[in-house]
Amino acid sequence: MIEFKNVRKVYSDGTEALHNFSLKINKGELVTLIGPSGCGKTTTMKMINRLIEPSEGSIYINNKDINSFNIHELRWNIGYVLQEIALFPHMTIEENIAIVPEMKKWNRKKIRERSNELLDMVGLDPSTYKKRMPNELSGGQQQRIGVIRALASDPDFILMDEPFSALDPISREQLQHDIRSLQKEIKKTIVFVTHDMDEAMAIGDRVCLMKAGEIVQIDSPQQLILHP
Ligand code: ADP
Ligand code: ADP
């Protein structure tokens, strides 16, 4: 569970990125944040990872103030998938997936099994792909690796900031479908930022419409269609 209570964020230059922002995301729920560029989506995401602190208000994770967690434990429990595909180019696919599990000191066998399982889950045959370098994969395949890398150490929370925006429409649709089925399977709490309404509606349990640092509406896709 992730909860923002009356959060305000003013950057040092005086820009107010969030204005009295309150949002509760339930355990196992996938909420999409959508709104025009500059409305505060990325600021919201960075706050969950404690990359940015609120100027006012509080954030809770599982009913505990976010500041009460050890910062490393907090971040280890949050997978972050970025807009730009951010695989390390000089590491194999398998090594890329293993980064956080290695920091957590998992043994080799467990890491290997986990990485095979994740590759299978997104339809990439481990024996074909795990020894490849990122540039030997298509954009869509690389972003798929970005997604499973964020899942590798089994975090409870996943943040995705426009993860598919650099992809062609077909890869994009395929990945939207993958995320939906992954979500059903793994039941993680996911916050997904997009500026594409079709994408927000296609994958969100709830869609949170933002504008100028505030929530305009938050509802299930069905409700949004009935009461736009
Ligand atoms: P998005 O793709 O979400 O619209 P932006 O292009 O607005 O992101 O911002 C990209 C990065 O630059 C973010 O890390 C953001 O925090 C930072 N940034 C955005 N606006 C400013 C600003 N006015 N001053 C300093 N940094 C900014
Ligand atoms: P979005 O992700 O919805 O595009 P952001 O959260 O990146 O929006 O930005 C919200 C507002 O805060 C924008 O006006 C942006 O320019 C501003 N902003 C973001 N990061 C910074 C920063 N580091 N310093 C100053 N202003 C920023």
PDB file of C-alpha atoms and ligand atoms in Angstrom:
ATOM      1  CA  MET A   1       0.000   0.000   0.000  1.00  0.00           C
ATOM      2  CA  ILE A   2       1.287   3.469  -0.947  1.00  0.00           C
ATOM      3  CA  GLU A   3      -0.397   6.560   0.420  1.00  0.00           C
ATOM      4  CA  PHE A   4       0.192  10.266  -0.220  1.00  0.00           C
ATOM      5  CA  LYS A   5      -1.463  12.549   2.322  1.00  0.00           C
ATOM      6  CA  ASN A   6      -1.768  16.243   1.466  1.00  0.00           C
ATOM      7  CA  VAL A   7       1.587  16.318  -0.276  1.00  0.00           C
ATOM      8  CA  ARG A   8       2.899  19.577  -1.671  1.00  0.00           C
ATOM      9  CA  LYS A   9       6.164  19.921  -3.549  1.00  0.00           C
ATOM     10  CA  VAL A  10       7.815  23.214  -4.309  1.00  0.00           C
ATOM     11  CA  TYR A  11      11.200  23.024  -6.058  1.00  0.00           C
ATOM     12  CA  SER A  12      13.984  25.391  -5.039  1.00  0.00           C
ATOM     13  CA  ASP A  13      13.234  27.696  -7.978  1.00  0.00           C
ATOM     14  CA  GLY A  14       9.674  28.157  -6.709  1.00  0.00           C
ATOM     15  CA  THR A  15       7.940  25.750  -9.148  1.00  0.00           C
ATOM     16  CA  GLU A  16       5.013  24.058  -7.405  1.00  0.00           C
ATOM     17  CA  ALA A  17       4.998  20.537  -8.863  1.00  0.00           C
ATOM     18  CA  LEU A  18       2.382  19.024  -6.522  1.00  0.00           C
ATOM     19  CA  HIS A  19      -0.397  20.872  -4.757  1.00  0.00           C
ATOM     20  CA  ASN A  20      -2.272  19.163  -1.911  1.00  0.00           C
ATOM     21  CA  PHE A  21      -1.884  15.735  -3.503  1.00  0.00           C
ATOM     22  CA  SER A  22      -3.597  12.781  -1.777  1.00  0.00           C
ATOM     23  CA  LEU A  23      -3.671   9.307  -3.293  1.00  0.00           C
ATOM     24  CA  LYS A  24      -3.981   5.805  -1.885  1.00  0.00           C
ATOM     25  CA  ILE A  25      -2.796   2.855  -3.953  1.00  0.00           C
ATOM     26  CA  ASN A  26      -3.876  -0.495  -2.582  1.00  0.00           C
ATOM     27  CA  LYS A  27      -1.778  -3.590  -2.292  1.00  0.00           C
ATOM     28  CA  GLY A  28      -1.751  -5.504  -5.592  1.00  0.00           C
ATOM     29  CA  GLU A  29      -3.287  -2.631  -7.501  1.00  0.00           C
ATOM     30  CA  LEU A  30      -2.019  -1.139 -10.771  1.00  0.00           C
ATOM     31  CA  VAL A  31      -2.677   2.596 -10.914  1.00  0.00           C
ATOM     32  CA  THR A  32      -1.811   4.602 -14.010  1.00  0.00           C
ATOM     33  CA  LEU A  33      -0.901   8.280 -13.634  1.00  0.00           C
ATOM     34  CA  ILE A  34      -1.800  10.281 -16.692  1.00  0.00           C
ATOM     35  CA  GLY A  35      -1.696  13.977 -17.526  1.00  0.00           C
ATOM     36  CA  PRO A  36       0.107  16.567 -19.636  1.00  0.00           C
ATOM     37  CA  SER A  37       3.863  17.079 -19.432  1.00  0.00           C
ATOM     38  CA  GLY A  38       4.749  19.010 -16.278  1.00  0.00           C
ATOM     39  CA  CYS A  39       1.683  17.968 -14.235  1.00  0.00           C
ATOM     40  CA  GLY A  40       3.809  16.235 -11.580  1.00  0.00           C
ATOM     41  CA  LYS A  41       3.857  12.569 -12.572  1.00  0.00           C
ATOM     42  CA  THR A  42       7.618  12.077 -12.361  1.00  0.00           C
ATOM     43  CA  THR A  43       7.794  14.085  -9.139  1.00  0.00           C
ATOM     44  CA  THR A  44       5.220  11.713  -7.628  1.00  0.00           C
ATOM     45  CA  MET A  45       7.226   8.655  -8.676  1.00  0.00           C
ATOM     46  CA  LYS A  46      10.520  10.026  -7.392  1.00  0.00           C
ATOM     47  CA  MET A  47       8.942  10.694  -4.019  1.00  0.00           C
ATOM     48  CA  ILE A  48       7.951   7.039  -3.626  1.00  0.00           C
ATOM     49  CA  ASN A  49      11.610   6.128  -4.087  1.00  0.00           C
ATOM     50  CA  ARG A  50      12.668   9.000  -1.799  1.00  0.00           C
ATOM     51  CA  LEU A  51      14.688  10.654  -4.552  1.00  0.00           C
ATOM     52  CA  ILE A  52      12.706  13.815  -3.744  1.00  0.00           C
ATOM     53  CA  GLU A  53      11.226  14.905  -0.416  1.00  0.00           C
ATOM     54  CA  PRO A  54       7.803  16.513  -0.026  1.00  0.00           C
ATOM     55  CA  SER A  55       7.771  20.160   1.050  1.00  0.00           C
ATOM     56  CA  GLU A  56       4.594  19.455   3.030  1.00  0.00           C
ATOM     57  CA  GLY A  57       2.508  16.393   3.829  1.00  0.00           C
ATOM     58  CA  SER A  58       3.481  12.743   4.308  1.00  0.00           C
ATOM     59  CA  ILE A  59       3.904   9.534   2.367  1.00  0.00           C
ATOM     60  CA  TYR A  60       3.212   6.104   3.838  1.00  0.00           C
ATOM     61  CA  ILE A  61       4.213   2.655   2.652  1.00  0.00           C
ATOM     62  CA  ASN A  62       2.235  -0.152   4.280  1.00  0.00           C
ATOM     63  CA  ASN A  63       0.973   2.388   6.833  1.00  0.00           C
ATOM     64  CA  LYS A  64       4.492   3.386   7.875  1.00  0.00           C
ATOM     65  CA  ASP A  65       5.966   6.799   7.249  1.00  0.00           C
ATOM     66  CA  ILE A  66       8.332   6.486   4.293  1.00  0.00           C
ATOM     67  CA  ASN A  67      11.082   8.218   6.300  1.00  0.00           C
ATOM     68  CA  SER A  68      11.047   5.478   8.907  1.00  0.00           C
ATOM     69  CA  PHE A  69      12.502   2.918   6.472  1.00  0.00           C
ATOM     70  CA  ASN A  70      16.176   2.314   5.906  1.00  0.00           C
ATOM     71  CA  ILE A  71      16.736   3.940   2.510  1.00  0.00           C
ATOM     72  CA  HIS A  72      18.425   0.879   0.979  1.00  0.00           C
ATOM     73  CA  GLU A  73      15.739  -1.488   2.161  1.00  0.00           C
ATOM     74  CA  LEU A  74      13.116   0.866   0.806  1.00  0.00           C
ATOM     75  CA  ARG A  75      14.771   1.043  -2.623  1.00  0.00           C
ATOM     76  CA  TRP A  76      15.440  -2.682  -2.772  1.00  0.00           C
ATOM     77  CA  ASN A  77      11.756  -3.203  -2.293  1.00  0.00           C
ATOM     78  CA  ILE A  78      10.892  -0.949  -5.228  1.00  0.00           C
ATOM     79  CA  GLY A  79      11.627  -1.864  -8.850  1.00  0.00           C
ATOM     80  CA  TYR A  80      11.976   1.180 -11.108  1.00  0.00           C
ATOM     81  CA  VAL A  81      11.516   0.943 -14.882  1.00  0.00           C
ATOM     82  CA  LEU A  82      12.533   4.061 -16.743  1.00  0.00           C
ATOM     83  CA  GLN A  83      11.388   5.628 -19.995  1.00  0.00           C
ATOM     84  CA  GLU A  84      14.760   5.278 -21.652  1.00  0.00           C
ATOM     85  CA  ILE A  85      15.897   1.706 -21.889  1.00  0.00           C
ATOM     86  CA  ALA A  86      18.660   1.666 -19.304  1.00  0.00           C
ATOM     87  CA  LEU A  87      20.393  -1.697 -19.635  1.00  0.00           C
ATOM     88  CA  PHE A  88      24.132  -1.697 -19.003  1.00  0.00           C
ATOM     89  CA  PRO A  89      25.579  -2.111 -22.528  1.00  0.00           C
ATOM     90  CA  HIS A  90      28.711  -4.037 -21.510  1.00  0.00           C
ATOM     91  CA  MET A  91      26.867  -6.619 -19.446  1.00  0.00           C
ATOM     92  CA  THR A  92      25.010  -9.633 -20.808  1.00  0.00           C
ATOM     93  CA  ILE A  93      21.250  -9.892 -20.392  1.00  0.00           C
ATOM     94  CA  GLU A  94      21.737 -12.344 -17.561  1.00  0.00           C
ATOM     95  CA  GLU A  95      24.191 -10.005 -15.795  1.00  0.00           C
ATOM     96  CA  ASN A  96      21.811  -7.102 -16.185  1.00  0.00           C
ATOM     97  CA  ILE A  97      19.008  -9.075 -14.555  1.00  0.00           C
ATOM     98  CA  ALA A  98      21.320 -10.181 -11.732  1.00  0.00           C
ATOM     99  CA  ILE A  99      22.347  -6.709 -10.521  1.00  0.00           C
ATOM    100  CA  VAL A 100      19.983  -6.309  -7.583  1.00  0.00           C
ATOM    101  CA  PRO A 101      19.885 -10.024  -6.611  1.00  0.00           C
ATOM    102  CA  GLU A 102      23.707  -9.873  -6.410  1.00  0.00           C
ATOM    103  CA  MET A 103      23.588  -6.802  -4.197  1.00  0.00           C
ATOM    104  CA  LYS A 104      21.229  -8.785  -2.019  1.00  0.00           C
ATOM    105  CA  LYS A 105      23.779 -11.606  -1.954  1.00  0.00           C
ATOM    106  CA  TRP A 106      21.573 -14.279  -3.479  1.00  0.00           C
ATOM    107  CA  ASN A 107      23.545 -17.389  -4.413  1.00  0.00           C
ATOM    108  CA  ARG A 108      24.388 -18.108  -8.055  1.00  0.00           C
ATOM    109  CA  LYS A 109      21.960 -20.971  -8.435  1.00  0.00           C
ATOM    110  CA  LYS A 110      19.033 -18.933  -7.157  1.00  0.00           C
ATOM    111  CA  ILE A 111      19.968 -16.012  -9.430  1.00  0.00           C
ATOM    112  CA  ARG A 112      20.258 -18.299 -12.458  1.00  0.00           C
ATOM    113  CA  GLU A 113      16.886 -19.916 -11.780  1.00  0.00           C
ATOM    114  CA  ARG A 114      15.224 -16.568 -11.227  1.00  0.00           C
ATOM    115  CA  SER A 115      16.639 -15.116 -14.409  1.00  0.00           C
ATOM    116  CA  ASN A 116      15.531 -18.148 -16.460  1.00  0.00           C
ATOM    117  CA  GLU A 117      12.058 -17.985 -14.963  1.00  0.00           C
ATOM    118  CA  LEU A 118      11.710 -14.261 -15.749  1.00  0.00           C
ATOM    119  CA  LEU A 119      12.944 -14.645 -19.333  1.00  0.00           C
ATOM    120  CA  ASP A 120      10.438 -17.450 -19.858  1.00  0.00           C
ATOM    121  CA  MET A 121       7.701 -15.286 -18.387  1.00  0.00           C
ATOM    122  CA  VAL A 122       8.151 -12.661 -21.127  1.00  0.00           C
ATOM    123  CA  GLY A 123       8.601 -15.179 -23.920  1.00  0.00           C
ATOM    124  CA  LEU A 124      12.370 -14.925 -24.387  1.00  0.00           C
ATOM    125  CA  ASP A 125      14.025 -18.338 -24.431  1.00  0.00           C
ATOM    126  CA  PRO A 126      16.773 -18.222 -21.742  1.00  0.00           C
ATOM    127  CA  SER A 127      19.216 -20.430 -23.641  1.00  0.00           C
ATOM    128  CA  THR A 128      19.011 -18.105 -26.652  1.00  0.00           C
ATOM    129  CA  TYR A 129      19.013 -14.746 -24.892  1.00  0.00           C
ATOM    130  CA  LYS A 130      20.783 -14.788 -21.560  1.00  0.00           C
ATOM    131  CA  LYS A 131      24.327 -14.593 -22.922  1.00  0.00           C
ATOM    132  CA  ARG A 132      23.509 -11.896 -25.457  1.00  0.00           C
ATOM    133  CA  MET A 133      24.490  -8.264 -25.116  1.00  0.00           C
ATOM    134  CA  PRO A 134      21.712  -5.635 -24.980  1.00  0.00           C
ATOM    135  CA  ASN A 135      22.495  -4.300 -28.472  1.00  0.00           C
ATOM    136  CA  GLU A 136      21.792  -7.768 -29.889  1.00  0.00           C
ATOM    137  CA  LEU A 137      18.138  -7.397 -28.895  1.00  0.00           C
ATOM    138  CA  SER A 138      15.393  -5.297 -30.485  1.00  0.00           C
ATOM    139  CA  GLY A 139      14.070  -2.225 -28.669  1.00  0.00           C
ATOM    140  CA  GLY A 140      10.978  -4.103 -27.539  1.00  0.00           C
ATOM    141  CA  GLN A 141      13.025  -7.036 -26.263  1.00  0.00           C
ATOM    142  CA  GLN A 142      15.389  -4.684 -24.408  1.00  0.00           C
ATOM    143  CA  GLN A 143      12.523  -2.947 -22.682  1.00  0.00           C
ATOM    144  CA  ARG A 144      11.128  -6.343 -21.745  1.00  0.00           C
ATOM    145  CA  ILE A 145      14.466  -7.012 -20.039  1.00  0.00           C
ATOM    146  CA  GLY A 146      14.150  -3.616 -18.316  1.00  0.00           C
ATOM    147  CA  VAL A 147      10.794  -4.744 -16.936  1.00  0.00           C
ATOM    148  CA  ILE A 148      11.942  -8.146 -15.700  1.00  0.00           C
ATOM    149  CA  ARG A 149      15.137  -6.674 -14.257  1.00  0.00           C
ATOM    150  CA  ALA A 150      12.935  -4.489 -12.055  1.00  0.00           C
ATOM    151  CA  LEU A 151      11.097  -7.634 -10.929  1.00  0.00           C
ATOM    152  CA  ALA A 152      14.216  -9.732 -10.402  1.00  0.00           C
ATOM    153  CA  SER A 153      14.604  -9.555  -6.647  1.00  0.00           C
ATOM    154  CA  ASP A 154      10.855  -9.774  -6.133  1.00  0.00           C
ATOM    155  CA  PRO A 155      10.120  -6.234  -4.865  1.00  0.00           C
ATOM    156  CA  ASP A 156       6.651  -5.478  -3.506  1.00  0.00           C
ATOM    157  CA  PHE A 157       6.383  -2.223  -5.455  1.00  0.00           C
ATOM    158  CA  ILE A 158       7.080  -1.397  -9.076  1.00  0.00           C
ATOM    159  CA  LEU A 159       7.304   2.070 -10.555  1.00  0.00           C
ATOM    160  CA  MET A 160       7.148   2.446 -14.314  1.00  0.00           C
ATOM    161  CA  ASP A 161       7.726   5.865 -15.845  1.00  0.00           C
ATOM    162  CA  GLU A 162       6.557   5.835 -19.474  1.00  0.00           C
ATOM    163  CA  PRO A 163       8.361   2.548 -19.996  1.00  0.00           C
ATOM    164  CA  PHE A 164       7.043   1.949 -23.500  1.00  0.00           C
ATOM    165  CA  SER A 165       7.114   5.421 -24.993  1.00  0.00           C
ATOM    166  CA  ALA A 166      10.238   4.755 -27.062  1.00  0.00           C
ATOM    167  CA  LEU A 167       8.773   1.633 -28.665  1.00  0.00           C
ATOM    168  CA  ASP A 168       6.971   1.032 -31.921  1.00  0.00           C
ATOM    169  CA  PRO A 169       3.182   0.527 -31.646  1.00  0.00           C
ATOM    170  CA  ILE A 170       3.332  -3.268 -32.010  1.00  0.00           C
ATOM    171  CA  SER A 171       5.966  -3.857 -29.324  1.00  0.00           C
ATOM    172  CA  ARG A 172       4.097  -1.411 -27.182  1.00  0.00           C
ATOM    173  CA  GLU A 173       0.807  -3.248 -27.422  1.00  0.00           C
ATOM    174  CA  GLN A 174       2.535  -6.545 -26.758  1.00  0.00           C
ATOM    175  CA  LEU A 175       4.207  -5.159 -23.637  1.00  0.00           C
ATOM    176  CA  GLN A 176       0.948  -3.661 -22.368  1.00  0.00           C
ATOM    177  CA  HIS A 177      -0.495  -7.122 -22.658  1.00  0.00           C
ATOM    178  CA  ASP A 178       2.544  -8.621 -20.867  1.00  0.00           C
ATOM    179  CA  ILE A 179       2.213  -6.166 -17.983  1.00  0.00           C
ATOM    180  CA  ARG A 180      -1.454  -7.029 -17.562  1.00  0.00           C
ATOM    181  CA  SER A 181      -0.755 -10.744 -17.386  1.00  0.00           C
ATOM    182  CA  LEU A 182       2.303 -10.245 -15.186  1.00  0.00           C
ATOM    183  CA  GLN A 183       0.203  -8.142 -12.846  1.00  0.00           C
ATOM    184  CA  LYS A 184      -2.415 -10.908 -12.589  1.00  0.00           C
ATOM    185  CA  GLU A 185       0.301 -13.460 -11.901  1.00  0.00           C
ATOM    186  CA  ILE A 186       2.535 -11.617  -9.459  1.00  0.00           C
ATOM    187  CA  LYS A 187       0.024  -9.296  -7.763  1.00  0.00           C
ATOM    188  CA  LYS A 188       2.458  -6.447  -7.227  1.00  0.00           C
ATOM    189  CA  THR A 189       1.568  -2.886  -6.391  1.00  0.00           C
ATOM    190  CA  ILE A 190       2.383  -0.951  -9.545  1.00  0.00           C
ATOM    191  CA  VAL A 191       2.385   2.757 -10.373  1.00  0.00           C
ATOM    192  CA  PHE A 192       2.571   3.327 -14.111  1.00  0.00           C
ATOM    193  CA  VAL A 193       3.095   6.758 -15.663  1.00  0.00           C
ATOM    194  CA  THR A 194       1.983   7.447 -19.212  1.00  0.00           C
ATOM    195  CA  HIS A 195       0.687  10.342 -21.273  1.00  0.00           C
ATOM    196  CA  ASP A 196      -1.277   7.992 -23.530  1.00  0.00           C
ATOM    197  CA  MET A 197      -4.936   7.654 -22.517  1.00  0.00           C
ATOM    198  CA  ASP A 198      -5.429   4.380 -24.413  1.00  0.00           C
ATOM    199  CA  GLU A 199      -2.467   2.891 -22.577  1.00  0.00           C
ATOM    200  CA  ALA A 200      -3.680   4.187 -19.197  1.00  0.00           C
ATOM    201  CA  MET A 201      -7.127   2.658 -19.781  1.00  0.00           C
ATOM    202  CA  ALA A 202      -5.757  -0.598 -21.172  1.00  0.00           C
ATOM    203  CA  ILE A 203      -3.602  -1.511 -18.211  1.00  0.00           C
ATOM    204  CA  GLY A 204      -4.826   0.362 -15.123  1.00  0.00           C
ATOM    205  CA  ASP A 205      -7.074  -1.055 -12.402  1.00  0.00           C
ATOM    206  CA  ARG A 206      -7.599   2.635 -11.762  1.00  0.00           C
ATOM    207  CA  VAL A 207      -6.623   5.646 -13.812  1.00  0.00           C
ATOM    208  CA  CYS A 208      -5.517   8.815 -12.033  1.00  0.00           C
ATOM    209  CA  LEU A 209      -5.934  11.920 -14.181  1.00  0.00           C
ATOM    210  CA  MET A 210      -3.597  14.720 -13.131  1.00  0.00           C
ATOM    211  CA  LYS A 211      -3.356  18.371 -14.055  1.00  0.00           C
ATOM    212  CA  ALA A 212      -1.048  21.059 -12.666  1.00  0.00           C
ATOM    213  CA  GLY A 213      -0.003  19.115  -9.579  1.00  0.00           C
ATOM    214  CA  GLU A 214      -3.475  17.925  -8.645  1.00  0.00           C
ATOM    215  CA  ILE A 215      -5.743  14.940  -9.229  1.00  0.00           C
ATOM    216  CA  VAL A 216      -8.622  15.795 -11.524  1.00  0.00           C
ATOM    217  CA  GLN A 217     -10.284  12.383 -11.374  1.00  0.00           C
ATOM    218  CA  ILE A 218      -9.429   8.871 -10.265  1.00  0.00           C
ATOM    219  CA  ASP A 219     -11.570   5.915 -11.286  1.00  0.00           C
ATOM    220  CA  SER A 220     -11.590   2.503 -12.890  1.00  0.00           C
ATOM    221  CA  PRO A 221     -11.409   2.576 -16.717  1.00  0.00           C
ATOM    222  CA  GLN A 222     -15.089   1.491 -16.894  1.00  0.00           C
ATOM    223  CA  GLN A 223     -16.198   4.374 -14.657  1.00  0.00           C
ATOM    224  CA  LEU A 224     -14.118   6.834 -16.666  1.00  0.00           C
ATOM    225  CA  ILE A 225     -15.922   5.774 -19.824  1.00  0.00           C
ATOM    226  CA  LEU A 226     -19.347   6.143 -18.178  1.00  0.00           C
ATOM    227  CA  HIS A 227     -18.564   9.421 -16.418  1.00  0.00           C
ATOM    228  CA  PRO A 228     -15.856  11.156 -18.441  1.00  0.00           C
TER     229      PRO A 228
HETATM  230  P1  ADP B   1       8.941  14.184 -18.392  1.00  0.00           P
HETATM  231  O1  ADP B   1       9.530  13.363 -19.499  1.00  0.00           O
HETATM  232  O2  ADP B   1       8.343  13.393 -17.307  1.00  0.00           O
HETATM  233  O3  ADP B   1       8.048  15.304 -18.870  1.00  0.00           O
HETATM  234  P2  ADP B   1      10.782  16.325 -17.953  1.00  0.00           P
HETATM  235  O4  ADP B   1      11.325  16.395 -19.314  1.00  0.00           O
HETATM  236  O5  ADP B   1       9.786  17.330 -17.468  1.00  0.00           O
HETATM  237  O6  ADP B   1      10.200  14.860 -17.685  1.00  0.00           O
HETATM  238  O7  ADP B   1      11.995  16.322 -16.909  1.00  0.00           O
HETATM  239  C1  ADP B   1      13.128  15.518 -17.079  1.00  0.00           C
HETATM  240  C2  ADP B   1      14.021  15.688 -15.867  1.00  0.00           C
HETATM  241  O8  ADP B   1      14.378  17.062 -15.667  1.00  0.00           O
HETATM  242  C3  ADP B   1      13.341  15.253 -14.581  1.00  0.00           C
HETATM  243  O9  ADP B   1      14.291  14.567 -13.809  1.00  0.00           O
HETATM  244  C4  ADP B   1      12.927  16.534 -13.895  1.00  0.00           C
HETATM  245  O10 ADP B   1      12.960  16.387 -12.488  1.00  0.00           O
HETATM  246  C5  ADP B   1      13.966  17.517 -14.384  1.00  0.00           C
HETATM  247  N1  ADP B   1      13.363  18.846 -14.562  1.00  0.00           N
HETATM  248  C6  ADP B   1      12.213  19.122 -15.183  1.00  0.00           C
HETATM  249  N2  ADP B   1      11.940  20.427 -15.145  1.00  0.00           N
HETATM  250  C7  ADP B   1      12.969  21.000 -14.482  1.00  0.00           C
HETATM  251  C8  ADP B   1      13.279  22.325 -14.117  1.00  0.00           C
HETATM  252  N3  ADP B   1      12.466  23.338 -14.398  1.00  0.00           N
HETATM  253  N4  ADP B   1      14.419  22.540 -13.450  1.00  0.00           N
HETATM  254  C9  ADP B   1      15.228  21.531 -13.151  1.00  0.00           C
HETATM  255  N5  ADP B   1      14.993  20.241 -13.466  1.00  0.00           N
HETATM  256  C10 ADP B   1      13.883  19.991 -14.124  1.00  0.00           C
HETATM  257  P1  ADP B   2       5.657  15.291 -15.453  1.00  0.00           P
HETATM  258  O1  ADP B   2       6.404  14.065 -15.062  1.00  0.00           O
HETATM  259  O2  ADP B   2       4.182  15.159 -15.291  1.00  0.00           O
HETATM  260  O3  ADP B   2       6.037  15.804 -16.797  1.00  0.00           O
HETATM  261  P2  ADP B   2       7.304  16.572 -13.463  1.00  0.00           P
HETATM  262  O4  ADP B   2       6.985  15.960 -12.173  1.00  0.00           O
HETATM  263  O5  ADP B   2       8.550  16.172 -14.164  1.00  0.00           O
HETATM  264  O6  ADP B   2       6.045  16.446 -14.414  1.00  0.00           O
HETATM  265  O7  ADP B   2       7.378  18.157 -13.272  1.00  0.00           O
HETATM  266  C1  ADP B   2       6.351  18.900 -12.597  1.00  0.00           C
HETATM  267  C2  ADP B   2       6.735  20.375 -12.604  1.00  0.00           C
HETATM  268  O8  ADP B   2       7.896  20.554 -11.800  1.00  0.00           O
HETATM  269  C3  ADP B   2       7.100  20.897 -13.986  1.00  0.00           C
HETATM  270  O9  ADP B   2       6.689  22.256 -14.024  1.00  0.00           O
HETATM  271  C4  ADP B   2       8.616  20.780 -14.018  1.00  0.00           C
HETATM  272  O10 ADP B   2       9.193  21.713 -14.891  1.00  0.00           O
HETATM  273  C5  ADP B   2       8.973  21.080 -12.567  1.00  0.00           C
HETATM  274  N1  ADP B   2      10.202  20.446 -12.115  1.00  0.00           N
HETATM  275  C6  ADP B   2      10.507  19.097 -12.176  1.00  0.00           C
HETATM  276  N2  ADP B   2      11.705  18.864 -11.633  1.00  0.00           N
HETATM  277  C7  ADP B   2      12.177  20.070 -11.234  1.00  0.00           C
HETATM  278  C8  ADP B   2      13.373  20.494 -10.607  1.00  0.00           C
HETATM  279  N3  ADP B   2      14.326  19.625 -10.271  1.00  0.00           N
HETATM  280  N4  ADP B   2      13.521  21.814 -10.339  1.00  0.00           N
HETATM  281  C9  ADP B   2      12.557  22.680 -10.668  1.00  0.00           C
HETATM  282  N5  ADP B   2      11.400  22.355 -11.254  1.00  0.00           N
HETATM  283  C10 ADP B   2      11.210  21.069 -11.547  1.00  0.00           C
END
